[in-house]
PDB file of C-alpha atoms in Angstrom:
ATOM      1  CA  UNK A 154     179.997  39.386  67.240  1.00  0.00           C
ATOM      2  CA  UNK A 155     179.029  35.831  66.251  1.00  0.00           C
ATOM      3  CA  UNK A 156     180.276  32.929  68.374  1.00  0.00           C
ATOM      4  CA  UNK A 157     183.476  30.836  67.133  1.00  0.00           C
ATOM      5  CA  UNK A 158     182.002  27.319  66.439  1.00  0.00           C
ATOM      6  CA  UNK A 159     184.961  25.688  65.797  1.00  0.00           C
ATOM      7  CA  UNK A 160     188.713  26.546  67.739  1.00  0.00           C
ATOM      8  CA  UNK A 161     191.526  24.716  68.743  1.00  0.00           C
ATOM      9  CA  UNK A 162     192.800  26.336  71.984  1.00  0.00           C
ATOM     10  CA  UNK A 163     195.940  24.213  72.101  1.00  0.00           C
ATOM     11  CA  UNK A 164     196.921  25.358  68.500  1.00  0.00           C
ATOM     12  CA  UNK A 165     198.456  28.807  67.797  1.00  0.00           C
ATOM     13  CA  UNK A 166     198.357  29.273  64.009  1.00  0.00           C
ATOM     14  CA  UNK A 167     201.868  29.207  63.207  1.00  0.00           C
ATOM     15  CA  UNK A 168     203.446  26.211  63.668  1.00  0.00           C
ATOM     16  CA  UNK A 169     201.930  23.080  65.026  1.00  0.00           C
ATOM     17  CA  UNK A 170     204.962  21.175  66.396  1.00  0.00           C
ATOM     18  CA  UNK A 171     205.510  24.427  68.335  1.00  0.00           C
ATOM     19  CA  UNK A 172     202.582  24.332  70.205  1.00  0.00           C
ATOM     20  CA  UNK A 173     202.335  20.707  70.728  1.00  0.00           C
ATOM     21  CA  UNK A 174     206.176  21.183  72.432  1.00  0.00           C
ATOM     22  CA  UNK A 175     204.317  24.431  74.290  1.00  0.00           C
ATOM     23  CA  UNK A 176     202.025  22.349  76.374  1.00  0.00           C
ATOM     24  CA  UNK A 177     203.574  18.491  76.308  1.00  0.00           C
ATOM     25  CA  UNK A 178     204.676  18.662  79.485  1.00  0.00           C
ATOM     26  CA  UNK A 179     202.580  21.442  81.152  1.00  0.00           C
ATOM     27  CA  UNK A 180     200.120  22.817  80.420  1.00  0.00           C
ATOM     28  CA  UNK A 181     200.560  26.706  78.826  1.00  0.00           C
ATOM     29  CA  UNK A 182     198.353  29.183  80.943  1.00  0.00           C
ATOM     30  CA  UNK A 183     199.811  32.267  79.361  1.00  0.00           C
ATOM     31  CA  UNK A 184     198.907  30.761  76.181  1.00  0.00           C
ATOM     32  CA  UNK A 185     195.284  30.134  76.627  1.00  0.00           C
ATOM     33  CA  UNK A 186     195.192  33.139  78.412  1.00  0.00           C
ATOM     34  CA  UNK A 187     196.461  35.352  75.249  1.00  0.00           C
ATOM     35  CA  UNK A 188     194.045  33.348  72.817  1.00  0.00           C
ATOM     36  CA  UNK A 189     190.779  34.307  75.297  1.00  0.00           C
ATOM     37  CA  UNK A 190     191.886  37.904  75.370  1.00  0.00           C
ATOM     38  CA  UNK A 191     192.086  38.107  71.569  1.00  0.00           C
ATOM     39  CA  UNK A 192     189.119  36.482  71.374  1.00  0.00           C
ATOM     40  CA  UNK A 193     187.841  39.343  74.008  1.00  0.00           C
ATOM     41  CA  UNK A 194     189.034  42.339  71.963  1.00  0.00           C
ATOM     42  CA  UNK A 195     186.348  41.108  69.135  1.00  0.00           C
ATOM     43  CA  UNK A 196     183.662  40.758  71.302  1.00  0.00           C
ATOM     44  CA  UNK A 197     183.567  36.868  70.847  1.00  0.00           C
ATOM     45  CA  UNK A 198     181.785  35.350  74.216  1.00  0.00           C
ATOM     46  CA  UNK A 199     181.094  31.750  73.063  1.00  0.00           C
ATOM     47  CA  UNK A 200     183.844  29.779  71.838  1.00  0.00           C
ATOM     48  CA  UNK A 201     182.790  26.011  70.859  1.00  0.00           C
ATOM     49  CA  UNK A 202     186.407  24.077  70.778  1.00  0.00           C
ATOM     50  CA  UNK A 203     187.250  20.940  69.141  1.00  0.00           C
ATOM     51  CA  UNK A 204     189.421  19.224  71.919  1.00  0.00           C
ATOM     52  CA  UNK A 205     193.069  17.861  72.144  1.00  0.00           C
ATOM     53  CA  UNK A 206     195.217  15.384  73.568  1.00  0.00           C
ATOM     54  CA  UNK A 207     197.350  17.547  76.043  1.00  0.00           C
ATOM     55  CA  UNK A 208     194.393  18.453  78.570  1.00  0.00           C
ATOM     56  CA  UNK A 209     194.903  22.069  77.025  1.00  0.00           C
ATOM     57  CA  UNK A 210     190.984  22.168  76.464  1.00  0.00           C
ATOM     58  CA  UNK A 211     190.354  20.924  79.637  1.00  0.00           C
ATOM     59  CA  UNK A 212     192.261  23.938  81.617  1.00  0.00           C
ATOM     60  CA  UNK A 213     190.929  26.527  79.259  1.00  0.00           C
ATOM     61  CA  UNK A 214     187.318  25.625  80.382  1.00  0.00           C
ATOM     62  CA  UNK A 215     188.503  26.759  83.622  1.00  0.00           C
ATOM     63  CA  UNK A 216     189.449  30.049  83.140  1.00  0.00           C
ATOM     64  CA  UNK A 217     187.063  31.052  80.372  1.00  0.00           C
ATOM     65  CA  UNK A 218     184.827  32.479  82.287  1.00  0.00           C
ATOM     66  CA  UNK A 219     187.372  35.086  83.610  1.00  0.00           C
ATOM     67  CA  UNK A 220     186.932  36.349  80.009  1.00  0.00           C
ATOM     68  CA  UNK A 221     183.999  36.496  80.075  1.00  0.00           C
ATOM     69  CA  UNK A 222     183.511  33.693  77.539  1.00  0.00           C
ATOM     70  CA  UNK A 223     181.007  30.758  77.141  1.00  0.00           C
ATOM     71  CA  UNK A 224     183.572  27.906  76.417  1.00  0.00           C
ATOM     72  CA  UNK A 225     182.130  24.288  75.293  1.00  0.00           C
ATOM     73  CA  UNK A 226     184.205  21.695  74.622  1.00  0.00           C
ATOM     74  CA  UNK A 227     184.746  17.553  74.266  1.00  0.00           C
ATOM     75  CA  UNK A 228     187.688  17.752  76.303  1.00  0.00           C
ATOM     76  CA  UNK A 229     189.039  15.342  73.843  1.00  0.00           C
ATOM     77  CA  UNK A 230     188.278  14.163  70.405  1.00  0.00           C
ATOM     78  CA  UNK A 231     187.712  10.141  69.701  1.00  0.00           C
ATOM     79  CA  UNK A 232     189.300   8.631  66.927  1.00  0.00           C
ATOM     80  CA  UNK A 233     189.552   4.650  65.528  1.00  0.00           C
ATOM     81  CA  UNK A 234     193.031   3.470  66.446  1.00  0.00           C
ATOM     82  CA  UNK A 235     195.321   3.361  63.253  1.00  0.00           C
ATOM     83  CA  UNK A 236     193.013   7.067  61.604  1.00  0.00           C
ATOM     84  CA  UNK A 237     193.700  10.729  62.110  1.00  0.00           C
ATOM     85  CA  UNK A 238     192.816  12.085  65.095  1.00  0.00           C
ATOM     86  CA  UNK A 239     195.993  11.465  67.177  1.00  0.00           C
ATOM     87  CA  UNK A 240     196.505  14.883  67.489  1.00  0.00           C
ATOM     88  CA  UNK A 241     193.299  16.291  69.131  1.00  0.00           C
ATOM     89  CA  UNK A 242     192.343  12.786  71.092  1.00  0.00           C
ATOM     90  CA  UNK A 243     192.203   9.546  72.282  1.00  0.00           C
ATOM     91  CA  UNK A 244     191.485   5.962  70.350  1.00  0.00           C
ATOM     92  CA  UNK A 245     189.344   3.516  70.380  1.00  0.00           C
ATOM     93  CA  UNK A 246     189.581  -0.308  68.916  1.00  0.00           C
ATOM     94  CA  UNK A 247     185.994  -1.832  69.558  1.00  0.00           C
ATOM     95  CA  UNK A 248     182.969  -0.486  70.384  1.00  0.00           C
ATOM     96  CA  UNK A 249     183.660  -0.988  74.321  1.00  0.00           C
ATOM     97  CA  UNK A 250     186.693   1.331  74.388  1.00  0.00           C
ATOM     98  CA  UNK A 251     184.326   4.222  72.663  1.00  0.00           C
ATOM     99  CA  UNK A 252     181.858   3.663  75.289  1.00  0.00           C
ATOM    100  CA  UNK A 253     184.494   4.132  77.991  1.00  0.00           C
ATOM    101  CA  UNK A 254     185.780   7.300  76.358  1.00  0.00           C
ATOM    102  CA  UNK A 255     182.534   8.961  76.134  1.00  0.00           C
ATOM    103  CA  UNK A 256     182.009   8.506  79.695  1.00  0.00           C
ATOM    104  CA  UNK A 257     185.407   9.877  80.363  1.00  0.00           C
ATOM    105  CA  UNK A 258     184.079  13.021  78.547  1.00  0.00           C
ATOM    106  CA  UNK A 259     181.346  13.244  80.912  1.00  0.00           C
ATOM    107  CA  UNK A 260     183.413  12.280  83.990  1.00  0.00           C
ATOM    108  CA  UNK A 261     185.508  15.001  82.740  1.00  0.00           C
ATOM    109  CA  UNK A 262     182.457  17.778  82.511  1.00  0.00           C
ATOM    110  CA  UNK A 263     182.626  17.229  78.775  1.00  0.00           C
ATOM    111  CA  UNK A 264     180.117  19.336  76.602  1.00  0.00           C
ATOM    112  CA  UNK A 265     179.457  17.138  73.895  1.00  0.00           C
ATOM    113  CA  UNK A 266     181.374  14.246  71.942  1.00  0.00           C
ATOM    114  CA  UNK A 267     183.312  14.649  68.722  1.00  0.00           C
ATOM    115  CA  UNK A 268     184.250  11.966  66.762  1.00  0.00           C
ATOM    116  CA  UNK A 269     186.460  11.834  63.726  1.00  0.00           C
ATOM    117  CA  UNK A 270     185.080  10.091  61.036  1.00  0.00           C
ATOM    118  CA  UNK A 271     187.455  10.987  58.231  1.00  0.00           C
ATOM    119  CA  UNK A 272     190.822  12.107  57.456  1.00  0.00           C
ATOM    120  CA  UNK A 273     192.005  15.476  55.966  1.00  0.00           C
ATOM    121  CA  UNK A 274     191.752  16.885  52.663  1.00  0.00           C
ATOM    122  CA  UNK A 275     195.087  16.510  50.567  1.00  0.00           C
ATOM    123  CA  UNK A 276     196.105  20.193  49.637  1.00  0.00           C
ATOM    124  CA  UNK A 277     198.568  19.404  47.096  1.00  0.00           C
ATOM    125  CA  UNK A 278     195.919  17.718  44.915  1.00  0.00           C
ATOM    126  CA  UNK A 279     191.956  18.558  44.251  1.00  0.00           C
ATOM    127  CA  UNK A 280     189.524  15.773  45.521  1.00  0.00           C
ATOM    128  CA  UNK A 281     192.011  13.729  47.400  1.00  0.00           C
ATOM    129  CA  UNK A 282     191.828  12.689  51.028  1.00  0.00           C
ATOM    130  CA  UNK A 283     194.488  11.645  53.501  1.00  0.00           C
ATOM    131  CA  UNK A 284     192.668   8.142  54.050  1.00  0.00           C
ATOM    132  CA  UNK A 285     189.377   6.410  53.837  1.00  0.00           C
ATOM    133  CA  UNK A 286     186.798   7.330  56.238  1.00  0.00           C
ATOM    134  CA  UNK A 287     184.911   5.200  58.611  1.00  0.00           C
ATOM    135  CA  UNK A 288     182.580   2.872  57.415  1.00  0.00           C
ATOM    136  CA  UNK A 289     178.470   4.187  57.392  1.00  0.00           C
ATOM    137  CA  UNK A 290     177.391   0.991  60.047  1.00  0.00           C
ATOM    138  CA  UNK A 291     180.244   2.180  62.212  1.00  0.00           C
ATOM    139  CA  UNK A 292     179.488   6.327  61.857  1.00  0.00           C
ATOM    140  CA  UNK A 293     175.917   5.524  62.752  1.00  0.00           C
ATOM    141  CA  UNK A 294     176.552   3.312  66.026  1.00  0.00           C
ATOM    142  CA  UNK A 295     179.372   5.601  67.124  1.00  0.00           C
ATOM    143  CA  UNK A 296     176.400   8.500  67.062  1.00  0.00           C
ATOM    144  CA  UNK A 297     173.908   6.446  68.727  1.00  0.00           C
ATOM    145  CA  UNK A 298     176.241   5.753  71.370  1.00  0.00           C
ATOM    146  CA  UNK A 299     176.720   9.186  72.209  1.00  0.00           C
ATOM    147  CA  UNK A 300     172.997   9.933  72.043  1.00  0.00           C
ATOM    148  CA  UNK A 301     172.370   7.689  73.982  1.00  0.00           C
ATOM    149  CA  UNK A 302     174.686   8.887  77.194  1.00  0.00           C
ATOM    150  CA  UNK A 303     172.444  12.371  76.532  1.00  0.00           C
ATOM    151  CA  UNK A 304     175.859  13.823  74.490  1.00  0.00           C
ATOM    152  CA  UNK A 305     175.374  16.072  71.196  1.00  0.00           C
ATOM    153  CA  UNK A 306     177.854  14.747  67.984  1.00  0.00           C
ATOM    154  CA  UNK A 307     180.658  16.907  66.462  1.00  0.00           C
ATOM    155  CA  UNK A 308     181.352  15.584  63.827  1.00  0.00           C
ATOM    156  CA  UNK A 309     184.836  15.879  61.793  1.00  0.00           C
ATOM    157  CA  UNK A 310     184.289  14.548  58.366  1.00  0.00           C
ATOM    158  CA  UNK A 311     184.930  15.116  55.218  1.00  0.00           C
ATOM    159  CA  UNK A 312     184.068  13.456  51.566  1.00  0.00           C
ATOM    160  CA  UNK A 313     180.359  12.859  50.448  1.00  0.00           C
ATOM    161  CA  UNK A 314     179.490   9.625  51.251  1.00  0.00           C
ATOM    162  CA  UNK A 315     180.949   9.764  55.286  1.00  0.00           C
ATOM    163  CA  UNK A 316     179.059  13.225  54.928  1.00  0.00           C
ATOM    164  CA  UNK A 317     175.940  11.880  54.383  1.00  0.00           C
ATOM    165  CA  UNK A 318     176.452   9.068  56.443  1.00  0.00           C
ATOM    166  CA  UNK A 319     177.212  10.884  59.202  1.00  0.00           C
ATOM    167  CA  UNK A 320     173.966  13.321  58.427  1.00  0.00           C
ATOM    168  CA  UNK A 321     171.279  10.543  58.154  1.00  0.00           C
ATOM    169  CA  UNK A 322     172.930   9.271  61.440  1.00  0.00           C
ATOM    170  CA  UNK A 323     171.739  12.273  63.474  1.00  0.00           C
ATOM    171  CA  UNK A 324     175.302  13.864  63.869  1.00  0.00           C
ATOM    172  CA  UNK A 325     174.344  17.211  65.292  1.00  0.00           C
ATOM    173  CA  UNK A 326     177.015  19.191  63.222  1.00  0.00           C
ATOM    174  CA  UNK A 327     179.432  18.584  60.720  1.00  0.00           C
ATOM    175  CA  UNK A 328     182.546  20.042  60.827  1.00  0.00           C
ATOM    176  CA  UNK A 329     184.742  20.887  57.302  1.00  0.00           C
ATOM    177  CA  UNK A 330     182.388  19.128  55.132  1.00  0.00           C
ATOM    178  CA  UNK A 331     184.595  19.066  52.025  1.00  0.00           C
ATOM    179  CA  UNK A 332     183.841  17.604  48.824  1.00  0.00           C
ATOM    180  CA  UNK A 333     180.438  17.154  49.689  1.00  0.00           C
ATOM    181  CA  UNK A 334     177.368  16.675  47.090  1.00  0.00           C
ATOM    182  CA  UNK A 335     173.829  17.342  46.811  1.00  0.00           C
ATOM    183  CA  UNK A 336     172.408  14.442  48.466  1.00  0.00           C
ATOM    184  CA  UNK A 337     174.693  15.627  51.261  1.00  0.00           C
ATOM    185  CA  UNK A 338     172.981  18.633  51.709  1.00  0.00           C
ATOM    186  CA  UNK A 339     169.495  17.287  51.225  1.00  0.00           C
ATOM    187  CA  UNK A 340     170.409  14.825  54.196  1.00  0.00           C
ATOM    188  CA  UNK A 341     171.706  17.385  56.374  1.00  0.00           C
ATOM    189  CA  UNK A 342     168.352  19.946  55.475  1.00  0.00           C
ATOM    190  CA  UNK A 343     166.241  16.952  56.375  1.00  0.00           C
ATOM    191  CA  UNK A 344     167.821  16.358  59.646  1.00  0.00           C
ATOM    192  CA  UNK A 345     168.396  19.449  60.779  1.00  0.00           C
ATOM    193  CA  UNK A 346     172.096  19.236  61.223  1.00  0.00           C
ATOM    194  CA  UNK A 347     174.348  22.444  61.636  1.00  0.00           C
ATOM    195  CA  UNK A 348     176.928  22.552  59.141  1.00  0.00           C
ATOM    196  CA  UNK A 349     180.252  24.508  60.242  1.00  0.00           C
ATOM    197  CA  UNK A 350     182.524  24.730  56.721  1.00  0.00           C
ATOM    198  CA  UNK A 351     185.332  26.158  58.118  1.00  0.00           C
ATOM    199  CA  UNK A 352     186.381  27.947  54.823  1.00  0.00           C
ATOM    200  CA  UNK A 353     189.201  30.009  56.105  1.00  0.00           C
ATOM    201  CA  UNK A 354     191.083  27.310  56.502  1.00  0.00           C
ATOM    202  CA  UNK A 355     191.765  26.612  52.877  1.00  0.00           C
ATOM    203  CA  UNK A 356     190.892  30.345  51.802  1.00  0.00           C
ATOM    204  CA  UNK A 357     193.727  31.733  54.478  1.00  0.00           C
ATOM    205  CA  UNK A 358     196.495  28.970  52.666  1.00  0.00           C
ATOM    206  CA  UNK A 359     196.225  31.455  49.442  1.00  0.00           C
ATOM    207  CA  UNK A 360     199.151  32.714  48.260  1.00  0.00           C
ATOM    208  CA  UNK A 361     201.143  31.242  50.838  1.00  0.00           C
ATOM    209  CA  UNK A 362     203.586  29.309  48.957  1.00  0.00           C
ATOM    210  CA  UNK A 363     202.889  26.292  51.161  1.00  0.00           C
ATOM    211  CA  UNK A 364     200.665  23.993  48.654  1.00  0.00           C
ATOM    212  CA  UNK A 365     200.281  24.633  44.596  1.00  0.00           C
ATOM    213  CA  UNK A 366     198.206  27.877  44.247  1.00  0.00           C
ATOM    214  CA  UNK A 367     195.625  25.951  41.811  1.00  0.00           C
ATOM    215  CA  UNK A 368     194.980  23.187  43.766  1.00  0.00           C
ATOM    216  CA  UNK A 369     194.194  25.744  46.507  1.00  0.00           C
ATOM    217  CA  UNK A 370     191.741  27.343  44.220  1.00  0.00           C
ATOM    218  CA  UNK A 371     190.250  24.228  42.888  1.00  0.00           C
ATOM    219  CA  UNK A 372     189.483  23.267  46.609  1.00  0.00           C
ATOM    220  CA  UNK A 373     188.804  27.058  47.591  1.00  0.00           C
ATOM    221  CA  UNK A 374     185.800  27.342  44.634  1.00  0.00           C
ATOM    222  CA  UNK A 375     184.173  23.879  45.324  1.00  0.00           C
ATOM    223  CA  UNK A 376     183.968  24.753  49.121  1.00  0.00           C
ATOM    224  CA  UNK A 377     182.068  28.043  48.400  1.00  0.00           C
ATOM    225  CA  UNK A 378     180.040  26.358  45.538  1.00  0.00           C
ATOM    226  CA  UNK A 379     179.028  23.868  47.755  1.00  0.00           C
ATOM    227  CA  UNK A 380     178.186  25.955  50.941  1.00  0.00           C
ATOM    228  CA  UNK A 381     176.442  28.544  48.146  1.00  0.00           C
ATOM    229  CA  UNK A 382     173.874  25.070  46.969  1.00  0.00           C
ATOM    230  CA  UNK A 383     173.311  24.643  50.815  1.00  0.00           C
ATOM    231  CA  UNK A 384     172.524  28.506  51.459  1.00  0.00           C
ATOM    232  CA  UNK A 385     169.923  27.998  48.769  1.00  0.00           C
ATOM    233  CA  UNK A 386     168.331  24.734  50.349  1.00  0.00           C
ATOM    234  CA  UNK A 387     168.130  26.575  53.343  1.00  0.00           C
ATOM    235  CA  UNK A 388     170.655  24.021  55.574  1.00  0.00           C
ATOM    236  CA  UNK A 389     172.107  25.536  58.915  1.00  0.00           C
ATOM    237  CA  UNK A 390     175.058  27.150  58.730  1.00  0.00           C
ATOM    238  CA  UNK A 391     177.149  28.458  61.526  1.00  0.00           C
ATOM    239  CA  UNK A 392     180.643  30.064  61.938  1.00  0.00           C
ATOM    240  CA  UNK A 393     183.883  28.923  63.098  1.00  0.00           C
ATOM    241  CA  UNK A 394     187.177  29.019  61.573  1.00  0.00           C
ATOM    242  CA  UNK A 395     189.253  25.995  63.053  1.00  0.00           C
ATOM    243  CA  UNK A 396     191.190  28.821  64.891  1.00  0.00           C
ATOM    244  CA  UNK A 397     194.664  27.358  65.710  1.00  0.00           C
ATOM    245  CA  UNK A 398     195.047  25.739  62.528  1.00  0.00           C
ATOM    246  CA  UNK A 399     197.722  26.822  59.899  1.00  0.00           C
ATOM    247  CA  UNK A 400     197.370  30.665  59.428  1.00  0.00           C
ATOM    248  CA  UNK A 401     194.243  30.857  61.201  1.00  0.00           C
ATOM    249  CA  UNK A 402     194.248  32.807  64.167  1.00  0.00           C
ATOM    250  CA  UNK A 403     192.386  32.634  67.431  1.00  0.00           C
ATOM    251  CA  UNK A 404     189.535  35.680  67.316  1.00  0.00           C
ATOM    252  CA  UNK A 405     191.125  36.682  63.969  1.00  0.00           C
ATOM    253  CA  UNK A 406     189.952  33.577  62.385  1.00  0.00           C
ATOM    254  CA  UNK A 407     186.029  34.290  63.354  1.00  0.00           C
ATOM    255  CA  UNK A 408     186.783  37.425  61.414  1.00  0.00           C
ATOM    256  CA  UNK A 409     188.061  36.005  58.437  1.00  0.00           C
ATOM    257  CA  UNK A 410     185.973  33.333  58.228  1.00  0.00           C
ATOM    258  CA  UNK A 411     182.870  35.894  58.378  1.00  0.00           C
ATOM    259  CA  UNK A 412     184.122  38.011  55.689  1.00  0.00           C
ATOM    260  CA  UNK A 413     184.232  34.763  53.306  1.00  0.00           C
ATOM    261  CA  UNK A 414     180.543  34.424  53.940  1.00  0.00           C
ATOM    262  CA  UNK A 415     180.187  38.120  53.363  1.00  0.00           C
ATOM    263  CA  UNK A 416     182.159  37.438  50.021  1.00  0.00           C
ATOM    264  CA  UNK A 417     179.706  35.000  48.901  1.00  0.00           C
ATOM    265  CA  UNK A 418     176.222  36.254  49.931  1.00  0.00           C
ATOM    266  CA  UNK A 419     176.562  39.936  51.066  1.00  0.00           C
ATOM    267  CA  UNK A 420     177.022  41.594  54.509  1.00  0.00           C
ATOM    268  CA  UNK A 421     173.135  41.692  54.863  1.00  0.00           C
ATOM    269  CA  UNK A 422     170.299  40.938  57.678  1.00  0.00           C
ATOM    270  CA  UNK A 423     169.567  37.559  56.164  1.00  0.00           C
ATOM    271  CA  UNK A 424     172.860  36.453  56.437  1.00  0.00           C
ATOM    272  CA  UNK A 425     173.589  37.553  59.787  1.00  0.00           C
ATOM    273  CA  UNK A 426     169.793  36.301  60.745  1.00  0.00           C
ATOM    274  CA  UNK A 427     170.707  32.456  58.687  1.00  0.00           C
ATOM    275  CA  UNK A 428     174.505  32.442  60.784  1.00  0.00           C
ATOM    276  CA  UNK A 429     173.196  33.490  64.289  1.00  0.00           C
ATOM    277  CA  UNK A 430     170.274  30.392  63.421  1.00  0.00           C
ATOM    278  CA  UNK A 431     172.690  27.925  63.388  1.00  0.00           C
ATOM    279  CA  UNK A 432     174.828  29.106  66.338  1.00  0.00           C
ATOM    280  CA  UNK A 433     171.859  28.964  68.396  1.00  0.00           C
ATOM    281  CA  UNK A 434     171.050  25.787  67.577  1.00  0.00           C
ATOM    282  CA  UNK A 435     174.865  24.945  68.724  1.00  0.00           C
ATOM    283  CA  UNK A 436     174.244  27.117  71.660  1.00  0.00           C
ATOM    284  CA  UNK A 437     171.280  24.593  72.802  1.00  0.00           C
ATOM    285  CA  UNK A 438     172.443  21.020  71.879  1.00  0.00           C
ATOM    286  CA  UNK A 439     176.159  21.586  72.686  1.00  0.00           C
ATOM    287  CA  UNK A 440     176.212  21.611  76.313  1.00  0.00           C
ATOM    288  CA  UNK A 441     176.268  19.197  78.831  1.00  0.00           C
ATOM    289  CA  UNK A 442     173.250  18.417  81.271  1.00  0.00           C
ATOM    290  CA  UNK A 443     174.579  21.479  83.455  1.00  0.00           C
ATOM    291  CA  UNK A 444     173.573  25.037  84.234  1.00  0.00           C
ATOM    292  CA  UNK A 445     176.348  27.318  82.627  1.00  0.00           C
ATOM    293  CA  UNK A 446     177.342  30.201  85.036  1.00  0.00           C
ATOM    294  CA  UNK A 447     179.984  32.494  84.048  1.00  0.00           C
ATOM    295  CA  UNK A 448     181.774  34.464  86.879  1.00  0.00           C
ATOM    296  CA  UNK A 449     180.617  37.937  87.878  1.00  0.00           C
ATOM    297  CA  UNK A 450     181.734  40.855  85.715  1.00  0.00           C
ATOM    298  CA  UNK A 451     184.112  41.818  88.975  1.00  0.00           C
ATOM    299  CA  UNK A 452     186.396  38.980  88.287  1.00  0.00           C
ATOM    300  CA  UNK A 453     186.266  39.150  84.322  1.00  0.00           C
ATOM    301  CA  UNK A 454     190.086  40.140  83.287  1.00  0.00           C
ATOM    302  CA  UNK A 455     190.563  43.494  81.247  1.00  0.00           C
ATOM    303  CA  UNK A 456     192.050  41.720  77.672  1.00  0.00           C
ATOM    304  CA  UNK A 457     194.629  44.518  77.443  1.00  0.00           C
ATOM    305  CA  UNK A 458     195.915  43.394  80.997  1.00  0.00           C
ATOM    306  CA  UNK A 459     196.063  39.724  79.817  1.00  0.00           C
ATOM    307  CA  UNK A 460     197.081  40.285  76.454  1.00  0.00           C
TER     308      UNK A 460
END
């Protein structure tokens, strides 16, 4: 099975407020173990998290080896104060504060830096975003600082201008990447950027009744068309579901994401090899300068007993 290249262990895929309340005063070890058991059940042994503001990812990194899972995390994401990202991390107002947060990630044992460059899609209306993204010069500086510290950059970003700026600035992976254009795709190809499109975050909303079906179909069709274009151009792609997001369950979310890729390109050896290639780049880049050592097999928890 492929690795889960974008997850949020602190979320449950059902109710955001419920998940936050569960971990707010004390990290729920039981919830983390249940999520890891779901990955283990499906043979998923690599999970790259997107971080959170409640220390859940930090705690998860300590127990993941018990499940035979190679777990990579930024510990928390970093966002500009007043912009989208509070739910997953810490804010900066000036570049000195940003540098301090990068160093804090390293001190906590984080494996990479995750930066929040844009807002999220407005599912009620195709083409709309929740806010304006960061400016290109700001994006360049954030990525440069992280790279200076020896850390790869996971970039949460939507919207063509911001995606293009992030790719050209050297972001190691683009997460979501909704509403890209061909220039963005060319930039990702040129820079060797891995794109994790998290298609299932929209795909699993279809028919749920929470958002206008017509708008969801437009968004989903656009995303699939853009991924098809990236495929044809030879862009590095990897499977990540944004597990924990609404209707995207831990473990099953990756299965659902892979099915969308199969629907687009067929369940072929070429597809498997292309996704494995993108994942291998993530494996190589998104780790701190330390040796990963999983616990011995004798300490790995049986999934049935842990669920």
